[in-house]
Short mmCIF file of C-alpha atoms in Angstrom, two decimals:
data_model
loop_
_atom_site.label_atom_id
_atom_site.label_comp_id
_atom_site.label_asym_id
_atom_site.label_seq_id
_atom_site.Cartn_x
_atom_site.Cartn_y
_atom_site.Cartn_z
CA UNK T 1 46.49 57.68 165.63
CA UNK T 2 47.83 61.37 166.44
CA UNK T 3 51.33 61.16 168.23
CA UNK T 4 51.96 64.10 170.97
CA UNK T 5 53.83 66.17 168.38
CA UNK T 6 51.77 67.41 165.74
CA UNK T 7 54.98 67.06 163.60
CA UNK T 8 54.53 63.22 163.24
CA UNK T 9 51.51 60.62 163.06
CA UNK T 10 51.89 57.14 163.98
CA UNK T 11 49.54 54.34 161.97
CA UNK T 12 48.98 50.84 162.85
CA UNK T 13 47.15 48.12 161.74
CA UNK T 14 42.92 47.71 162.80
CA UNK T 15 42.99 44.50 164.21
CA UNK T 16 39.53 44.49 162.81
CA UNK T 17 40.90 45.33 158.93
CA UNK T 18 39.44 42.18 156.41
CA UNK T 19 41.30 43.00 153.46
CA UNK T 20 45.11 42.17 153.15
CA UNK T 21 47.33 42.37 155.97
CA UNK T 22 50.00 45.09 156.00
CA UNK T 23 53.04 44.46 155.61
CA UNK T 24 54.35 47.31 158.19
CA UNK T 25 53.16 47.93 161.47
CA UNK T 26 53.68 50.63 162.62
CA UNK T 27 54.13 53.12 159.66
CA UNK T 28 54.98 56.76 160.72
CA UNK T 29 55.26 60.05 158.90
CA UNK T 30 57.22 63.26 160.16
CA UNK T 31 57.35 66.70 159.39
CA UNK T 32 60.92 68.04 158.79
CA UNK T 33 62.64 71.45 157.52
CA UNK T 34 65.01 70.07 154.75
CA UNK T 35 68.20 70.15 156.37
CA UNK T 36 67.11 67.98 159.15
CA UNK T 37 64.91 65.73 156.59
CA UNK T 38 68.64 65.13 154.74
CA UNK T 39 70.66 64.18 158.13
CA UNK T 40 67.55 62.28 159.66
CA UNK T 41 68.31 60.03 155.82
CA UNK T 42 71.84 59.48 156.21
CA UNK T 43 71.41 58.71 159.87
CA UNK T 44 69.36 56.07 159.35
CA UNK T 45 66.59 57.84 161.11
CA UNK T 46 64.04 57.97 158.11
CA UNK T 47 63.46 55.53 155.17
CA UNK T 48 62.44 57.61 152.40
CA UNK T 49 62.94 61.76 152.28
CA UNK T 50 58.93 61.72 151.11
CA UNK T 51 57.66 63.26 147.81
CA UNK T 52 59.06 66.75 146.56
CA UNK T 53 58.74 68.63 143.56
CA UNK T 54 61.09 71.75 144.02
CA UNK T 55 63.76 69.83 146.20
CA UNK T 56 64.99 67.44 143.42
CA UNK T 57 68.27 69.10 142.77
CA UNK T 58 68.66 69.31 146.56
CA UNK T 59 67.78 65.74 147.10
CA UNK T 60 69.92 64.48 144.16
CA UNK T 61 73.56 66.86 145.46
CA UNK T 62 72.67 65.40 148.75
CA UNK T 63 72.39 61.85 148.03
CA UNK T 64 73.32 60.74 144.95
CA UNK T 65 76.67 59.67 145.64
CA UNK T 66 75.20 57.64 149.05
CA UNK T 67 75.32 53.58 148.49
CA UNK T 68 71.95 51.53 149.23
CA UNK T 69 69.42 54.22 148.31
CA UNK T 70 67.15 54.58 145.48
CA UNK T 71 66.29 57.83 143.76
CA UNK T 72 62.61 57.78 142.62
CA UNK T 73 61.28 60.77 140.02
CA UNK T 74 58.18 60.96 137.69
CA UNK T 75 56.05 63.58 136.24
CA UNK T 76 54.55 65.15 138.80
CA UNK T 77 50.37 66.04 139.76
CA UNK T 78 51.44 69.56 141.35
CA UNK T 79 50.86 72.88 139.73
CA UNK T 80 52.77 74.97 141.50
CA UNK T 81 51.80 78.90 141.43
CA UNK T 82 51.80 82.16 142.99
CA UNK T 83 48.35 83.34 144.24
CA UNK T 84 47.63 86.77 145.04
CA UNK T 85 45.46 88.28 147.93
CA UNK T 86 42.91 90.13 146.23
CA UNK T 87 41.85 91.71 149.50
CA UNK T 88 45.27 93.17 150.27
CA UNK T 89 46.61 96.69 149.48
CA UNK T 90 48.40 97.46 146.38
CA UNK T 91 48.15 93.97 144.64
CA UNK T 92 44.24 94.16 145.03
CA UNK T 93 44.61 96.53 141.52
CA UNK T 94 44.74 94.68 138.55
CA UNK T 95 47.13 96.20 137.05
CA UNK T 96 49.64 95.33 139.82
CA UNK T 97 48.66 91.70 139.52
CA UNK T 98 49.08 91.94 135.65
CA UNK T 99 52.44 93.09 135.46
CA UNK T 100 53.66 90.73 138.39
CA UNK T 101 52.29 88.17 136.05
CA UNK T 102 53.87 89.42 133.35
CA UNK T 103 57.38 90.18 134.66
CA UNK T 104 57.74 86.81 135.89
CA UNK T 105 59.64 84.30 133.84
CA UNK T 106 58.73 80.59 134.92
CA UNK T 107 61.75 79.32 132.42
CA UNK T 108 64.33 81.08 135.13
CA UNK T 109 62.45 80.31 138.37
CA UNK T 110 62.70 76.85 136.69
CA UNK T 111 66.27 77.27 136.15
CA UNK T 112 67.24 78.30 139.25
CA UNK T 113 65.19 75.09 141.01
CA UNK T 114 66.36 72.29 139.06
CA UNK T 115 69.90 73.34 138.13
CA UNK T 116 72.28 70.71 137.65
CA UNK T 117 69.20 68.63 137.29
CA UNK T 118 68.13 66.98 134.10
CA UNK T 119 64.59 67.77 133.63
CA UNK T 120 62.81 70.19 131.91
CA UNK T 121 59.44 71.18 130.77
CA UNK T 122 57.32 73.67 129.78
CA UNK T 123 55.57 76.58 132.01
CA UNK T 124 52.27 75.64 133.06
CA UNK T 125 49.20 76.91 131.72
CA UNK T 126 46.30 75.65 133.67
CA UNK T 127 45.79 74.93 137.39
CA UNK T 128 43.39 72.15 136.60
CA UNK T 129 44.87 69.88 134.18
CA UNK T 130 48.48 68.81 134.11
CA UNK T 131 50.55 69.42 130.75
CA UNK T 132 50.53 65.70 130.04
CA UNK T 133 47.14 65.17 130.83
CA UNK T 134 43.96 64.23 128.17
CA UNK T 135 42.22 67.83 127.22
CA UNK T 136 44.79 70.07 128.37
CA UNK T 137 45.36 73.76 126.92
CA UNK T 138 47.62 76.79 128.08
CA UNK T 139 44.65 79.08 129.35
CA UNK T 140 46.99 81.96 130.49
CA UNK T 141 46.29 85.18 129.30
CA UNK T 142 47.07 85.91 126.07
CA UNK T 143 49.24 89.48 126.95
CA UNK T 144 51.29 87.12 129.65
CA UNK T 145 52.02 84.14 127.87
CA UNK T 146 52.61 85.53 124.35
CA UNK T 147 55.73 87.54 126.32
CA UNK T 148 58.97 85.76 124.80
CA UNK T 149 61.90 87.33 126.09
CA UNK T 150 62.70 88.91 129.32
CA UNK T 151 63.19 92.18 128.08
CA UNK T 152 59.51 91.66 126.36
CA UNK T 153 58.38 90.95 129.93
CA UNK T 154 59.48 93.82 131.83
CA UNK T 155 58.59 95.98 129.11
CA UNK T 156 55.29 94.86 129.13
CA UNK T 157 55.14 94.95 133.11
CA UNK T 158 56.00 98.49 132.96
CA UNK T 159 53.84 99.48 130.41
CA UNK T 160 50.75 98.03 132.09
CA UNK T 161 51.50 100.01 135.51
CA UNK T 162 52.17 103.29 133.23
CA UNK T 163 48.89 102.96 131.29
CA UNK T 164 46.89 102.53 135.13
CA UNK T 165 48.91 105.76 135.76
CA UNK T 166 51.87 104.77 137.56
CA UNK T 167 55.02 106.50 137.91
CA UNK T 168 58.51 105.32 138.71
CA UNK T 169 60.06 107.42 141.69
CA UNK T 170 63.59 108.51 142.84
CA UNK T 171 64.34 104.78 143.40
CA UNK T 172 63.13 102.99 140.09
CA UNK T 173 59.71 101.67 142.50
CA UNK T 174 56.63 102.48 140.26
CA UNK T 175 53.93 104.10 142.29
CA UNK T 176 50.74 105.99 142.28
CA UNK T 177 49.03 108.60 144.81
CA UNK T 178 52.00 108.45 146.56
CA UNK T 179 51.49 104.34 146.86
CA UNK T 180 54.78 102.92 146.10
CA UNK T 181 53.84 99.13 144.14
CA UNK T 182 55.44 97.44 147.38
CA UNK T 183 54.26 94.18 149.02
CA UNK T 184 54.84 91.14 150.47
CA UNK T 185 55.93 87.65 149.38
CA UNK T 186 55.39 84.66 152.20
CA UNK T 187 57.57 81.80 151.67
CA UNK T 188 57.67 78.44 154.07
CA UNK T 189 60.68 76.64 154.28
CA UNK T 190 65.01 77.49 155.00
CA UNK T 191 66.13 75.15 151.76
CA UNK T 192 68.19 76.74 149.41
CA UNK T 193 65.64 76.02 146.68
CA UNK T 194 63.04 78.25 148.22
CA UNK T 195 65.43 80.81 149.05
CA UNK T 196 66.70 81.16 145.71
CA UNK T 197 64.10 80.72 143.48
CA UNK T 198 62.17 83.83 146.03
CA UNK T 199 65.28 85.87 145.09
CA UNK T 200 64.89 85.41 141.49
CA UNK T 201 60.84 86.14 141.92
CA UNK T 202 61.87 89.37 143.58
CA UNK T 203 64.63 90.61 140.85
CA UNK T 204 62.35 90.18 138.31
CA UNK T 205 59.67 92.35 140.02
CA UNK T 206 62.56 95.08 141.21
CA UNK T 207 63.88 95.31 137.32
CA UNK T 208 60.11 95.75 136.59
CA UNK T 209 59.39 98.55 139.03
CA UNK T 210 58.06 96.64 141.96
CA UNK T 211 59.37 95.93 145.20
CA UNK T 212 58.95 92.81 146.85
CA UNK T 213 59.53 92.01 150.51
CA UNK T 214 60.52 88.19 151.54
CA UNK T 215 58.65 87.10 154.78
CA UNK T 216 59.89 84.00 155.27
CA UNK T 217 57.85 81.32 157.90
CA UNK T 218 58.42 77.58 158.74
CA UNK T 219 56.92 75.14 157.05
CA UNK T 220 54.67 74.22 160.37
CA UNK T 221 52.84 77.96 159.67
CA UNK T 222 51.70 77.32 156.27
CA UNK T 223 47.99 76.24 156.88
CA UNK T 224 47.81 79.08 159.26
CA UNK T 225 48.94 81.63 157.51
CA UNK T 226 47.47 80.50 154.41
CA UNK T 227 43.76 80.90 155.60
CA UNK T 228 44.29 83.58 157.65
CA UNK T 229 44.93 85.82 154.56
CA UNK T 230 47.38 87.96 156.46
CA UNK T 231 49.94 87.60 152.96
CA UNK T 232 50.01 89.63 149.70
CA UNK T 233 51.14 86.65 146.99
CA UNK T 234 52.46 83.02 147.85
CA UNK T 235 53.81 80.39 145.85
CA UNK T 236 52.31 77.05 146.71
CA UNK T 237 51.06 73.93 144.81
CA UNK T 238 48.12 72.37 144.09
CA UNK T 239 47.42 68.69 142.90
CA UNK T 240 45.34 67.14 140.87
CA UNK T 241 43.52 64.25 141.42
CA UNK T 242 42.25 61.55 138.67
CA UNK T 243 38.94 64.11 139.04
CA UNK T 244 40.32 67.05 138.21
CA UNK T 245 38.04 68.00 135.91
CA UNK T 246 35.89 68.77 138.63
CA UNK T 247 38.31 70.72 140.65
CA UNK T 248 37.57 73.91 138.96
CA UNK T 249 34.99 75.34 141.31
CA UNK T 250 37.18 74.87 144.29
CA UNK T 251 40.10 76.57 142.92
CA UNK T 252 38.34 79.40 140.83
CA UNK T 253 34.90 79.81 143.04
CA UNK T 254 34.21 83.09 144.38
CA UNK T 255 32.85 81.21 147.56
CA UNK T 256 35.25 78.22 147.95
CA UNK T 257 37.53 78.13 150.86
CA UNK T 258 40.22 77.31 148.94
CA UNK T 259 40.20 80.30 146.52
CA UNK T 260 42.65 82.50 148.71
CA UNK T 261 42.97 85.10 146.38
CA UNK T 262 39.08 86.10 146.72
CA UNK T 263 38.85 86.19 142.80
CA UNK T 264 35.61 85.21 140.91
CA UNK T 265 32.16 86.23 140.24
CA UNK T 266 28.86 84.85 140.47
CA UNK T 267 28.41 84.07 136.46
CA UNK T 268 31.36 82.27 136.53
CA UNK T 269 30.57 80.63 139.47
CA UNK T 270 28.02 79.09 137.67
CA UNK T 271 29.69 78.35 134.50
CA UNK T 272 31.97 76.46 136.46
CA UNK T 273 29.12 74.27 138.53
CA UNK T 274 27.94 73.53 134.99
CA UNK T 275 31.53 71.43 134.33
CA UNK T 276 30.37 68.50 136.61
CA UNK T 277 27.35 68.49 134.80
CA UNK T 278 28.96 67.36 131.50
CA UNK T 279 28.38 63.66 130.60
CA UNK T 280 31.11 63.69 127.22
CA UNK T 281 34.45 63.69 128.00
CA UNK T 282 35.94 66.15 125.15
CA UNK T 283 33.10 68.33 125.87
CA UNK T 284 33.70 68.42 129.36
CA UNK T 285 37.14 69.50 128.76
CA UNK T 286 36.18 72.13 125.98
CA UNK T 287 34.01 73.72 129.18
CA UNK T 288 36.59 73.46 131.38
CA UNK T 289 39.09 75.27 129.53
CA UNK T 290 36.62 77.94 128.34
CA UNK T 291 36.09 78.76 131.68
CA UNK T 292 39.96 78.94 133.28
CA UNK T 293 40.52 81.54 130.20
CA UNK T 294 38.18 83.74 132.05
CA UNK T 295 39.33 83.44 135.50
CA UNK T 296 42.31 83.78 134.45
CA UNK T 297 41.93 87.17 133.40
CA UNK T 298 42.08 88.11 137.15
CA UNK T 299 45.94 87.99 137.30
CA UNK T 300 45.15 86.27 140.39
CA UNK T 301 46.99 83.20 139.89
CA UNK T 302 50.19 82.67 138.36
CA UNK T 303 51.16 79.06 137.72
CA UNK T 304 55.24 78.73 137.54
CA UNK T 305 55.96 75.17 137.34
CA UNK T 306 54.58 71.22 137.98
CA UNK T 307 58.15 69.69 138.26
CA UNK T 308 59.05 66.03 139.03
CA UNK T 309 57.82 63.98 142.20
CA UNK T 310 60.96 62.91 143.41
CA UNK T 311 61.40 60.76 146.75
CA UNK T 312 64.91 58.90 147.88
CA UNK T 313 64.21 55.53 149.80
CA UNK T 314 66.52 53.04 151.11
CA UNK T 315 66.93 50.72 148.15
CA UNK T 316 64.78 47.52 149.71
CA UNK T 317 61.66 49.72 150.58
CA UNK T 318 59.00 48.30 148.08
CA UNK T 319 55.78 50.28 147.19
CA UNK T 320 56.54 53.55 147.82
CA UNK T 321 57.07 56.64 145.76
CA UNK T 322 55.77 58.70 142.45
CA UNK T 323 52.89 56.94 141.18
CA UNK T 324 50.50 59.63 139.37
CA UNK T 325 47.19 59.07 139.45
CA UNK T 326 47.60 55.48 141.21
CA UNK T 327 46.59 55.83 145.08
CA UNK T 328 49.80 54.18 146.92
CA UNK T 329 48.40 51.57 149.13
CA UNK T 330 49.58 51.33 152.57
CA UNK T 331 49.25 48.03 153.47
CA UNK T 332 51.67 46.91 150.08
CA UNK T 333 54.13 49.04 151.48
CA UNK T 334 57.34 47.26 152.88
CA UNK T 335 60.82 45.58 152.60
CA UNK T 336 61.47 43.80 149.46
CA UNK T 337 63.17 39.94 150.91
CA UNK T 338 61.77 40.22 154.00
#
């Protein structure tokens, strides 16, 4: 049941339920910005800080050193990337959208999110399948990912805008018919982490000739602003579920509602219906990957990093926390001697 704040849902048991009884009752989920989430913890006002893939160095500095808790972390299911607004000004050229892609280095944005944090990985090259995962193949362009330095990356960033006949002006910005390669980056959140990694997005793009403006919103706007489409590029994550193989047409379809950029065509619209259709496993895959390659060539989507899932619980709480592609059951969930 919906509580009066739309920032927290109440569930309790169906009295008419015939499968195992729950072991909570009631369980209730809240929406938080991070500092509160981290006081509401060590106030004894939540029970677990919920999953998070970019907050683990924040979650670990803020309670690793606190006594009956238990830090949880696993691979994680999220891709996290930045998408680009194909409908907006300036980043609707391709060239714009190829040498943001280019200048970016996932390594540092990496960096800068898990420092002091011992995990690493490498930068994601598909939005459908995770790095770990049966089939999987870097499908990033080959002119982005084959970039191995920094200075290889804003050289190449620079070089793409100068061949689609940009021009740097007085101030370093790159434009072009007296369009300066300016536009907006919407974040959603205060925590340090997505503060700082949005600052080391934005260098890269300023030593590469673009400027980038932060417009930072509350978590509580994201949907909104999200499908309104009033945003240039936004980093956000998407997860993959043990069907992911058939999450290609959502993500890449030029009609889904969840393709934000507006990327896609009709022939590979149906290149990617075709995926579902594929009884063989391996064969399935080959098709899948075949077809990312393509849409990838957009520069519409930028995948920067999948990260741990890492949740803090009080140390009884039993059932809950990372578990891939297992579907945490809510009735198992509950106090371990009790």
């Amino acid at each position: 049941m919906q509580d009066c704040f739309t920032s927290q849902v109440t569930f309790v048991p169906n009295p008419n339920w015939w499968g195992r009884k729950p072991k909570l009752n009631p369980i209730i989920y809240k929406q938080m910005e991070s500092q509160v989430l981290f006081n509401a913890f060590k106030n004894g006002e939540v029970d677990a800080t919920g999953e998070s893939q970019a907050g683990s160095q924040e979650i670990l500095s803020n309670f690793s050193d606190m006594s009956d808790v238990t830090i949880r972390r696993a691979n994680s299911l999220s891709i996290s990337n930045i998408e680009i607004n194909m409908t907006r000004p300036v980043v609707n050229d391709i060239a714009v959208r190829k040498a943001l892609y280019q200048c970016i280095d996932s390594a540092t944005v990496r960096n800068v999110i898990w420092q002091g944090v011992n995990w690493d990985e490498e930068t994601p090259g598909s939005l459908l399948s995770p790095a770990w995962a049966d089939g999987y193949e870097d499908n990033r362009p080959d002119d982005v990912k084959n970039l191995n330095s920094a200075d290889d990356r804003i050289a190449a960033a620079k070089q793409t805008l100068e061949d689609a006949g940009y021009m740097q002006n007085d101030d370093g910005i790159y434009e072009k018919d007296g369009q300066p390669v300016t536009f907006g980056f919407t974040t959603f959140g205060d925590s340090n982490t997505v503060k700082n990694r949005s600052a080391a997005i934005q260098k890269m793009a300023k030593d590469a000739g673009m400027d980038i403006e932060i417009d930072s919103k509350p978590p509580s706007e994201f949907s909104k602003t999200l499908t309104s489409g009033d945003w240039d590029i936004v980093l956000f994550g998407w997860v993959a579920s043990n069907t992911y193989l058939w999450n290609a047409p959502q993500i890449y379809g030029s009609t889904s509602a969840s393709n934000f950029t507006h990327a896609g065509s009709e022939e590979l619209d149906e290149e990617l219906s075709k995926i579902i259709t594929i009884e063989d496993h391996a064969e399935q895959c080959k098709a899948l990957n075949e077809v990312e390659k393509k849409c990838q060539q957009s520069y519409a989507f930028i995948p920067i990093f999948s990260g741990p899932d890492v949740v803090v619980t009080k140390a009884n709480l039993a059932n809950y926390g990372p578990a891939l592609f297992q579907s945490l059951e809510p009735t198992a969930i509950g106090w371990q001697n009790s």
